[in-house]
Tab-separated table of C-alpha atoms in Angstrom:
chain	number	residue	atom	x	y	z
A	1	MET	CA	7.031	145.323	165.422
A	2	PRO	CA	6.132	143.040	162.793
A	3	ALA	CA	4.658	139.712	163.677
A	4	ASN	CA	7.174	137.387	162.071
A	5	PRO	CA	10.673	138.899	162.417
A	6	VAL	CA	13.439	137.654	159.593
A	7	PRO	CA	15.995	135.888	161.737
A	8	LEU	CA	19.420	137.733	161.084
A	9	GLY	CA	21.029	134.199	160.073
A	10	PHE	CA	19.033	134.129	156.907
A	11	VAL	CA	19.971	137.864	156.026
A	12	PHE	CA	23.477	137.111	156.686
A	13	ARG	CA	24.173	133.530	156.017
A	14	SER	CA	26.985	132.896	153.360
A	15	ARG	CA	26.176	133.419	149.912
A	16	ALA	CA	29.283	131.065	149.306
A	17	LYS	CA	27.826	127.891	150.344
A	18	GLU	CA	24.347	128.675	148.367
A	19	GLU	CA	26.347	128.847	145.140
A	20	LYS	CA	28.911	125.910	145.734
A	21	ALA	CA	25.774	123.560	146.480
A	22	PRO	CA	24.090	123.515	143.080
A	23	ALA	CA	27.463	123.156	141.485
A	24	ASP	CA	28.196	120.220	143.810
A	25	LYS	CA	24.853	118.641	142.719
A	26	ALA	CA	25.218	119.019	139.076
A	27	PRO	CA	24.778	115.768	136.968
A	28	VAL	CA	28.102	114.498	135.064
A	29	THR	CA	27.851	114.865	131.383
A	30	ASP	CA	28.765	112.499	129.066
A	31	SER	CA	32.460	113.359	127.632
A	32	LYS	CA	31.042	112.363	124.060
A	33	GLN	CA	28.566	115.187	124.035
A	34	THR	CA	29.012	118.137	121.652
A	35	ARG	CA	31.047	120.738	122.929
A	36	HIS	CA	29.595	124.356	122.729
A	37	PRO	CA	31.200	126.557	120.275
A	38	GLN	CA	31.970	129.159	123.388
A	39	ALA	CA	33.082	126.609	125.711
A	40	PRO	CA	36.706	125.872	126.768
A	41	LYS	CA	38.367	123.861	123.658
A	42	GLY	CA	40.317	121.932	126.356
A	43	ARG	CA	43.511	121.749	124.309
A	44	PRO	CA	46.042	123.722	123.089
A	45	THR	CA	45.405	126.226	120.499
A	46	PRO	CA	47.221	125.013	117.315
A	47	LYS	CA	49.973	127.453	115.710
A	48	ARG	CA	49.338	129.554	112.965
A	49	SER	CA	51.433	127.510	110.459
A	50	GLU	CA	49.736	124.463	111.438
A	51	ALA	CA	46.563	125.813	110.981
A	52	GLN	CA	47.507	127.064	107.461
A	53	THR	CA	48.671	123.735	106.483
A	54	GLN	CA	45.603	121.815	107.949
A	55	ARG	CA	43.285	124.356	105.841
A	56	ARG	CA	45.456	124.075	102.615
A	57	SER	CA	45.103	120.016	103.060
A	58	VAL	CA	41.197	120.224	103.524
A	59	ALA	CA	40.906	123.023	100.715
A	60	ASN	CA	43.118	120.290	98.518
A	61	THR	CA	41.010	117.775	98.923
A	62	PRO	CA	38.982	116.296	96.052
A	63	THR	CA	35.848	116.375	96.642
A	64	THR	CA	34.759	114.319	93.494
A	65	ARG	CA	35.782	111.474	91.214
A	66	LYS	CA	36.300	113.757	88.589
A	67	GLU	CA	38.672	116.050	90.666
A	68	ALA	CA	40.264	113.066	92.021
A	69	ALA	CA	41.230	111.439	88.584
A	70	LYS	CA	42.618	114.991	87.809
A	71	ARG	CA	44.690	115.163	90.705
A	72	GLN	CA	46.267	111.728	89.819
A	73	ARG	CA	46.835	112.844	86.319
A	74	ASP	CA	48.142	115.757	87.647
A	75	ASP	CA	50.696	113.890	90.052
A	76	ARG	CA	51.521	111.355	87.380
A	77	ARG	CA	52.769	114.266	84.926
A	78	ALA	CA	54.950	115.560	87.942
A	79	GLN	CA	56.154	112.372	88.545
A	80	MET	CA	57.071	111.816	85.162
A	81	GLU	CA	58.749	115.176	84.692
A	82	ARG	CA	60.706	114.564	87.566
A	83	GLN	CA	61.820	111.323	86.246
A	84	ARG	CA	62.641	113.058	83.100
A	85	GLN	CA	64.694	115.660	84.496
A	86	ALA	CA	66.219	113.050	86.897
A	87	LEU	CA	67.483	110.708	83.497
A	88	ALA	CA	68.981	113.951	82.285
A	89	SER	CA	70.559	115.014	85.553
A	90	GLY	CA	71.544	111.759	87.168
A	91	ASP	CA	69.588	112.542	90.229
A	92	GLU	CA	68.960	109.238	92.043
A	93	ARG	CA	66.085	110.587	94.135
A	94	TYR	CA	63.615	110.483	90.991
A	95	LEU	CA	65.275	107.884	88.697
A	96	PRO	CA	63.109	105.167	87.907
A	97	ALA	CA	63.315	101.983	89.834
A	98	ARG	CA	65.394	100.234	87.321
A	99	ASP	CA	68.184	102.518	87.495
A	100	LYS	CA	68.342	103.018	91.329
A	101	GLY	CA	70.969	102.283	93.809
A	102	PRO	CA	74.583	102.233	94.003
A	103	VAL	CA	75.256	99.019	92.048
A	104	ARG	CA	73.160	100.182	88.720
A	105	LYS	CA	74.994	103.404	88.981
A	106	PHE	CA	78.396	101.801	88.979
A	107	ALA	CA	77.236	99.519	86.241
A	108	ARG	CA	76.833	102.620	84.007
A	109	ASP	CA	79.691	104.347	85.069
A	110	PHE	CA	81.661	101.259	84.376
A	111	VAL	CA	80.266	100.879	80.904
A	112	ASP	CA	80.420	104.930	80.399
A	113	SER	CA	84.021	105.102	81.221
A	114	ARG	CA	84.880	102.787	78.411
A	115	PHE	CA	84.607	102.166	74.669
A	116	CYS	CA	82.680	99.386	73.900
A	117	VAL	CA	82.221	97.292	70.416
A	118	ALA	CA	78.499	97.312	70.659
A	119	GLU	CA	77.624	100.922	70.934
A	120	PHE	CA	78.741	101.467	67.322
A	121	PHE	CA	76.490	98.228	66.112
A	122	LEU	CA	73.744	100.403	64.620
A	123	PRO	CA	75.956	102.696	62.327
A	124	LEU	CA	78.223	99.615	61.250
A	125	ALA	CA	74.787	97.558	60.513
A	126	VAL	CA	73.591	100.468	58.221
A	127	VAL	CA	76.773	100.499	56.197
A	128	ILE	CA	77.125	96.798	56.121
A	129	LEU	CA	73.396	96.798	54.791
A	130	VAL	CA	74.492	99.435	52.102
A	131	LEU	CA	77.146	97.608	51.229
A	132	SER	CA	75.484	94.342	50.748
A	133	MET	CA	72.586	95.859	48.391
A	134	VAL	CA	75.172	96.881	45.798
A	135	ARG	CA	74.839	94.701	43.176
A	136	VAL	CA	78.731	93.761	42.991
A	137	GLY	CA	79.734	90.360	44.161
A	138	SER	CA	82.722	91.653	45.856
A	139	LEU	CA	81.351	94.073	48.022
A	140	GLN	CA	78.839	91.923	49.162
A	141	ASN	CA	80.917	89.342	50.330
A	142	ILE	CA	82.711	92.306	52.069
A	143	ALA	CA	79.664	93.229	53.588
A	144	LEU	CA	78.772	89.643	54.840
A	145	LEU	CA	82.521	89.098	56.233
A	146	LEU	CA	81.963	92.483	57.892
A	147	TRP	CA	78.916	91.375	59.561
A	148	LEU	CA	80.585	88.118	60.802
A	149	VAL	CA	83.508	90.089	62.227
A	150	VAL	CA	80.905	92.667	64.009
A	151	ILE	CA	79.255	89.958	65.616
A	152	VAL	CA	82.277	88.295	66.817
A	153	LEU	CA	83.750	91.284	68.386
A	154	ILE	CA	80.613	92.372	69.858
A	155	VAL	CA	80.522	89.079	71.662
A	156	VAL	CA	84.046	88.807	72.913
A	157	ASP	CA	84.056	92.465	73.981
A	158	SER	CA	80.486	92.191	75.824
A	159	ILE	CA	82.069	88.498	77.672
A	160	GLY	CA	85.047	90.390	78.375
A	161	THR	CA	83.123	93.328	79.807
A	162	ALA	CA	80.510	90.969	81.734
A	163	ILE	CA	83.893	89.567	83.641
A	164	ARG	CA	85.438	92.129	84.355
A	165	LEU	CA	82.218	94.308	85.908
A	166	LYS	CA	81.503	91.191	87.991
A	167	LYS	CA	84.610	91.111	89.533
A	168	GLN	CA	84.270	94.632	90.566
A	169	LEU	CA	80.887	94.632	91.764
A	170	SER	CA	81.755	91.792	94.133
A	171	ALA	CA	84.869	93.579	95.214
A	172	ARG	CA	83.173	96.763	95.926
A	173	PHE	CA	79.325	95.725	97.069
A	174	PRO	CA	79.943	92.299	98.688
A	175	ASP	CA	76.795	92.744	100.728
A	176	LEU	CA	74.401	94.460	97.997
A	177	PRO	CA	72.464	92.405	95.944
A	178	LYS	CA	73.829	92.348	92.474
A	179	LYS	CA	71.256	90.270	90.645
A	180	GLY	CA	70.599	91.658	86.838
A	181	ALA	CA	72.813	94.439	86.816
A	182	VAL	CA	75.612	92.887	84.707
A	183	ALA	CA	72.685	92.443	81.812
A	184	TYR	CA	71.868	96.016	82.641
A	185	ALA	CA	75.224	97.072	81.997
A	186	LEU	CA	75.566	95.025	78.749
A	187	MET	CA	72.102	96.456	77.551
A	188	ARG	CA	73.536	99.846	78.163
A	189	THR	CA	76.811	99.119	75.784
A	190	LEU	CA	73.972	98.537	72.497
A	191	GLN	CA	73.599	102.145	72.892
A	192	MET	CA	75.442	104.837	71.367
A	193	ARG	CA	76.684	107.224	73.962
A	194	ARG	CA	75.017	110.239	73.424
A	195	LEU	CA	71.545	108.330	73.323
A	196	ARG	CA	71.848	106.631	76.709
A	197	LEU	CA	69.482	107.101	79.732
A	198	PRO	CA	70.401	108.235	82.402
A	199	LYS	CA	73.166	110.546	80.904
A	200	PRO	CA	76.639	109.768	81.264
A	201	GLN	CA	78.267	111.272	84.496
A	202	VAL	CA	81.851	110.094	83.468
A	203	LYS	CA	84.327	111.015	80.557
A	204	ARG	CA	85.792	108.368	78.651
A	205	GLY	CA	88.850	106.971	80.336
A	206	GLU	CA	87.932	108.207	83.588
A	207	ARG	CA	86.980	104.925	86.187
A	208	PRO	CA	84.234	104.948	88.447
């Protein structure tokens, strides 16, 4: 028999206690320590659509000043194109700030639904100019008289349009700001119907 026999307790002791002891004595690591690539993430795995969106946003992020400037030019060009299409279709989402809102829309429809003397100002001015250039005294007098008549009619019609529009706006939109809406409508009356922007959305005689 050997001189120093090995105790049976040493051979058959629980290995679970030995494995557990070093784990209990392990030092607590700082939470800010860089995570090993193979270590568990500690958070749910993002969905495929979310991951694709994140990768796309990272890929589209400009890395140089030249790329950032090009991105701004492209965005500005796309915005102007949306505004151009909105001016033709009346889409409220992409209209310029001066044309947005229910008050401005009603002012446009109010003007577009009726005949205004001011919208014929340019063609009448051309006719009056031609008559005034003819070296005939009677025609020049007629041109001067027509000029005065046109000016008076435009002023009277504009005053009537402003009064009626102001009453309609006060009745329909009592709680919304209406500053500048009447002047906005009067400026629209000076444009010929086919040249107005945003394009008219109502027909003549169709009340908004």
